[in-house]
Amino acid sequence: MAKKKTRCYIYIRVSTEMQVEGFSLDAQRDKLIKYAEYKDYEVVREYCDAGKSGKSVTGRPQFMQMMGDIETERDPDISFVLVFKLSRFGRNAADVLNSLQTLQDYGVNLVCVEDGIDSSKDSGKLTITVLSAVAEIERENILVQTMEGRKQKAREGKWNGGRPPYGYNLDVKNSYLVINEEEAEVVRIIFDKYIHTDMGAESIASYLNEHGYKKNKHFPRDLDYFGTSTVKRILENPIYNGKMAYGRHTMEKIKGTRDQYRRVDCDDYMVVDGVHDAIIDDEVWRTARLKHAALGHKWEKRYSLEHEHILSGLIKCPVCGAGMTGSVSRRINKQTGEYKDDFYYRCHSRKKYDGEHFCSFRKTFNQKKVEAEMKNLISLFTWDRQSKEFISQMMKDRVDIERLEQEKEQLMAKLKQVVGSKNKLTEMQDNLDVNDRHYNRKYADMSNRLEDLYDKIDEIEQSIDNIDITLEEATAQKVSAKEIYKILANFDKIYDNMEDIEKKKFFHTLLEKVEVHDTREKQSDGIIKKVVFKFPVFIDGQLADTVMLTKKSTVETICLFENRG
């Protein structure tokens, strides 16, 4: 009776298209099959992960399939898993040891043919434990050394790669920043307005856009106008004071995972003198930071959490013309102890509106009343088919949010690819033979390539950050055509079911400003005097961007005429 053969699986893996001689899939397979023939083992199944990193088992589908087959005992009496080297089985010590324990729980041992390791022997178990730990430590040391090199570059005040910040150009040959005078002038205006006026980031962005300042577009996705986020980033970046900051962001491991990370902001980071010229001086920088510290605390609502002042800023004071903002009058029921909030719009401006006089308008407008009037006004033209078609066409020219999101997905995929290349190169560096007479040169070449890959990672991450800013600014200023058209097409049905935040977004997209009557003078009825739209609308068959309301609440339109001669 023939003796029953020992049954085994073989597992092969490569992590880079630039396969080192002797590590290719075919070379590994040939070596393992010859070993099985020599030992008279029966190869039951082959598992192959091509182009997969050994950093974590979760990124290797065939490895996970093999472990699942062992746990479900798909093939009875499997005694061994054959691999070419331990590094092919895994490079994370915890993964290697956990996977090895799983194998042995089901009576399966690991054989690393090239390393001469057999886990069925006590010496083999010890060797696997030591080598897997050493491999992981070496990989981490390489990462630390590479990052330390970048940190040292920052200590020297040099630019660490990626697109230069607004206000500077990059001298590629010498790797340092040089001032872009046209953009630097805008940076100076931003700091000047922030320090010497009561304007915040949003108001400064509006000022720049209204006065014709444009940003250069490096990519088609970029916006050429200024947004709040851009202004905030400029005000918070010490690079404009001639400093170089390092470590403002870091990669934080996501809890509950082994190899998933997210980018987070750091409060404590290194700031050193840069080799580049400053755009603003120390006094301006200190003053801006002091103002930010005094005003930059986060305000949190404690009452009426669902309420939004939906027309805040759109309604203009009839005396000084400043945007009126929301206020609340809170009353308590002495019997029940419950609070009741009444909301108003009022002028909070304390600036001299004509160079001599402060605003004296202290009257308030009940929010429910003025918002009800606005709802009735919008209802007057939402039934008009021409108006709906015209608005839909106008909104098509707005920023394509979906295109930006698709571009971000492409960059995320590219980032994943570059990070994968970096991991693969690190693994190849791990596998260098110290006895190779070219070891030092190969190690140095790979270290230089790693530095280049880290530069690419920085550049891609910065591009993703820029897209996030673009999306934030575009979304803040614009609502998609589909959303606006859907609301206008079904206004009477949808409006009452919208949340306050959705109403606010809708009105701020649709309207330029709302003028109200001066309530110091007696009015027969009605609060709203005039409404100016951000783009023309059709009312009673006429194209207009301004609607006047008389004291009797009837509508008059100011028409637009176009010379086609």
Coordinates of N, CA and C in Angstrom, one line a residue, residues 164-254:
P164 N 4.5 76.0 -3.7 CA 4.8 77.1 -2.8 C 3.6 77.8 -2.4
P165 N 3.6 78.4 -1.2 CA 2.4 79.1 -0.7 C 2.1 80.3 -1.5
Y166 N 0.9 80.8 -1.4 CA 0.5 82.0 -2.1 C 1.4 83.2 -1.7
G167 N 1.9 83.9 -2.6 CA 2.8 85.0 -2.3 C 4.3 84.7 -2.6
Y168 N 4.6 83.4 -2.9 CA 5.9 83.0 -3.2 C 6.0 82.2 -4.5
N169 N 7.1 82.2 -5.1 CA 7.5 81.3 -6.2 C 8.6 80.4 -5.7
L170 N 8.8 79.3 -6.4 CA 9.9 78.3 -5.9 C 11.1 78.4 -6.9
D171 N 12.2 78.7 -6.3 CA 13.5 78.6 -7.1 C 13.9 77.1 -7.1
V172 N 13.5 76.4 -8.1 CA 13.7 74.9 -8.2 C 15.2 74.6 -8.0
K173 N 16.0 75.3 -8.7 CA 17.4 75.0 -8.7 C 18.0 75.0 -7.3
N174 N 17.7 76.0 -6.5 CA 18.3 76.2 -5.2 C 17.3 75.8 -4.1
S175 N 16.1 75.3 -4.4 CA 15.1 74.8 -3.4 C 14.8 75.8 -2.3
Y176 N 14.6 77.1 -2.7 CA 14.1 78.0 -1.7 C 13.1 79.0 -2.4
L177 N 12.3 79.7 -1.5 CA 11.2 80.5 -1.9 C 11.7 81.9 -2.2
V178 N 11.1 82.5 -3.3 CA 11.3 83.9 -3.6 C 10.0 84.6 -3.7
I179 N 9.9 85.8 -3.3 CA 8.7 86.6 -3.3 C 8.1 86.8 -4.7
N180 N 6.8 86.6 -4.8 CA 6.1 87.0 -6.0 C 5.4 88.3 -5.6
E181 N 5.9 89.4 -6.2 CA 5.5 90.7 -5.7 C 4.0 91.0 -5.9
E182 N 3.5 90.5 -7.0 CA 2.1 90.7 -7.3 C 1.2 90.1 -6.2
E183 N 1.5 88.8 -5.9 CA 0.8 88.1 -4.9 C 1.1 88.6 -3.5
A184 N 2.3 89.0 -3.3 CA 2.8 89.5 -2.0 C 2.0 90.8 -1.6
E185 N 1.6 91.6 -2.6 CA 0.8 92.8 -2.3 C -0.5 92.5 -1.8
V186 N -1.1 91.4 -2.3 CA -2.4 90.9 -1.8 C -2.3 90.4 -0.3
V187 N -1.2 89.7 0.0 CA -0.9 89.2 1.3 C -0.8 90.4 2.3
R188 N -0.2 91.5 1.9 CA 0.0 92.7 2.7 C -1.4 93.3 3.0
I189 N -2.2 93.3 1.9 CA -3.6 93.9 2.1 C -4.4 93.1 3.1
I190 N -4.3 91.8 3.0 CA -5.0 90.9 3.9 C -4.7 91.2 5.4
F191 N -3.4 91.3 5.6 CA -2.9 91.5 7.0 C -3.3 93.0 7.4
D192 N -3.2 93.9 6.5 CA -3.6 95.3 6.8 C -5.1 95.4 7.2
K193 N -5.9 94.8 6.4 CA -7.4 94.9 6.7 C -7.7 94.2 8.0
Y194 N -7.0 93.0 8.2 CA -7.3 92.3 9.4 C -6.9 93.1 10.7
I195 N -5.8 93.8 10.6 CA -5.3 94.5 11.8 C -6.0 95.8 12.0
H196 N -6.2 96.6 10.9 CA -6.6 98.0 11.1 C -8.1 98.2 10.9
T197 N -8.9 97.2 10.6 CA -10.3 97.3 10.5 C -11.0 96.2 11.3
D198 N -12.3 96.2 11.3 CA -13.0 95.1 12.1 C -13.4 94.0 11.1
M199 N -12.7 94.0 9.9 CA -13.1 92.9 9.0 C -12.5 91.6 9.4
G200 N -13.3 90.5 9.2 CA -12.8 89.2 9.4 C -12.4 88.5 8.1
A201 N -12.1 87.2 8.1 CA -11.6 86.5 6.9 C -12.6 86.6 5.8
E202 N -13.9 86.4 6.2 CA -15.0 86.4 5.1 C -15.1 87.8 4.5
S203 N -15.1 88.8 5.3 CA -15.2 90.2 4.8 C -14.0 90.6 3.9
I204 N -12.8 90.1 4.3 CA -11.6 90.4 3.6 C -11.6 89.7 2.2
A205 N -12.1 88.5 2.2 CA -12.2 87.7 0.9 C -13.2 88.5 0.0
S206 N -14.3 89.0 0.6 CA -15.3 89.7 -0.3 C -14.7 91.0 -0.8
Y207 N -13.9 91.7 0.1 CA -13.3 92.9 -0.4 C -12.3 92.6 -1.6
L208 N -11.5 91.6 -1.5 CA -10.6 91.3 -2.5 C -11.3 91.0 -3.8
N209 N -12.4 90.2 -3.7 CA -13.1 89.8 -4.9 C -13.8 91.0 -5.5
E210 N -14.4 91.9 -4.7 CA -15.1 93.0 -5.2 C -14.2 94.1 -5.8
H211 N -12.9 94.1 -5.4 CA -11.9 95.0 -6.0 C -11.1 94.4 -7.1
G212 N -11.5 93.3 -7.6 CA -10.9 92.7 -8.8 C -9.6 91.9 -8.6
Y213 N -9.3 91.6 -7.4 CA -8.1 90.8 -7.2 C -8.4 89.3 -7.5
K214 N -7.4 88.7 -8.2 CA -7.6 87.4 -8.7 C -6.5 86.5 -8.3
K215 N -6.7 85.2 -8.1 CA -5.7 84.3 -7.8 C -5.3 83.6 -9.1
N216 N -4.0 83.3 -9.3 CA -3.5 82.6 -10.4 C -4.0 81.1 -10.3
K217 N -4.5 80.6 -11.4 CA -4.9 79.2 -11.4 C -3.8 78.3 -11.8
H218 N -3.3 77.4 -10.9 CA -2.3 76.5 -11.3 C -2.8 75.2 -12.0
F219 N -4.1 74.9 -11.6 CA -4.8 73.8 -12.2 C -6.2 74.2 -12.6
P220 N -6.8 73.5 -13.6 CA -8.2 73.9 -14.0 C -9.2 73.9 -12.8
R221 N -8.9 73.0 -11.8 CA -9.9 72.9 -10.7 C -9.8 74.2 -9.8
D222 N -8.7 74.9 -9.8 CA -8.5 76.0 -8.9 C -9.5 77.1 -9.1
L223 N -9.9 77.8 -8.1 CA -10.7 79.0 -8.2 C -9.9 80.2 -8.3
D224 N -10.3 81.2 -9.1 CA -9.5 82.4 -9.2 C -10.0 83.5 -8.3
Y225 N -11.0 83.2 -7.5 CA -11.4 84.2 -6.5 C -11.0 83.8 -5.1
F226 N -11.1 84.7 -4.2 CA -10.6 84.4 -2.8 C -11.8 83.9 -2.0
G227 N -11.5 82.9 -1.2 CA -12.5 82.4 -0.2 C -12.1 82.6 1.2
T228 N -13.0 82.4 2.1 CA -12.6 82.6 3.5 C -11.5 81.7 4.0
S229 N -11.5 80.4 3.5 CA -10.4 79.5 3.9 C -9.1 79.9 3.4
T230 N -9.0 80.5 2.2 CA -7.7 81.0 1.7 C -7.2 82.1 2.6
V231 N -8.0 83.0 2.9 CA -7.6 84.2 3.8 C -7.2 83.7 5.2
K232 N -7.9 82.7 5.7 CA -7.5 82.2 7.0 C -6.2 81.5 7.0
R233 N -5.9 80.7 6.0 CA -4.6 80.1 5.8 C -3.5 81.0 5.7
I234 N -3.7 82.1 5.0 CA -2.6 83.2 4.9 C -2.4 83.8 6.3
L235 N -3.4 84.2 7.0 CA -3.3 84.8 8.3 C -2.7 83.9 9.3
E236 N -2.7 82.6 9.2 CA -2.2 81.7 10.2 C -0.9 81.1 9.8
N237 N -0.3 81.4 8.6 CA 0.9 80.8 8.2 C 2.1 81.7 8.5
P238 N 3.0 81.2 9.4 CA 4.2 82.0 9.8 C 5.2 82.2 8.7
I239 N 5.0 81.5 7.6 CA 6.0 81.6 6.5 C 6.0 83.1 5.9
Y240 N 4.9 83.8 6.1 CA 4.9 85.2 5.6 C 5.7 86.2 6.5
N241 N 6.0 85.7 7.7 CA 6.9 86.4 8.6 C 8.3 86.0 8.5
G242 N 8.6 85.3 7.4 CA 10.0 84.8 7.2 C 10.4 83.6 8.0
K243 N 9.4 82.9 8.5 CA 9.6 81.6 9.3 C 9.3 80.4 8.4
M244 N 9.9 79.3 8.9 CA 9.6 78.0 8.2 C 9.0 77.1 9.3
A245 N 7.8 76.6 9.1 CA 7.1 75.7 10.0 C 7.2 74.3 9.6
Y246 N 7.4 73.4 10.5 CA 7.5 72.0 10.2 C 6.6 71.2 11.2
G247 N 5.8 70.3 10.7 CA 5.0 69.5 11.6 C 3.7 70.1 12.0
R248 N 3.2 71.0 11.1 CA 1.8 71.6 11.3 C 0.7 70.6 11.2
H249 N 1.1 69.5 10.4 CA 0.1 68.4 10.2 C 0.9 67.1 10.4
T250 N 0.2 66.1 10.8 CA 0.8 64.8 11.0 C -0.2 63.7 10.6
M251 N 0.3 62.5 10.4 CA -0.5 61.4 10.1 C -0.8 60.6 11.4
E252 N -2.1 60.5 11.7 CA -2.5 59.8 12.9 C -3.2 58.5 12.6
K253 N -2.8 57.5 13.3 CA -3.3 56.2 13.1 C -4.8 56.1 13.5
I254 N -5.7 55.6 12.7 CA -7.1 55.5 13.0 C -7.2 54.3 14.0

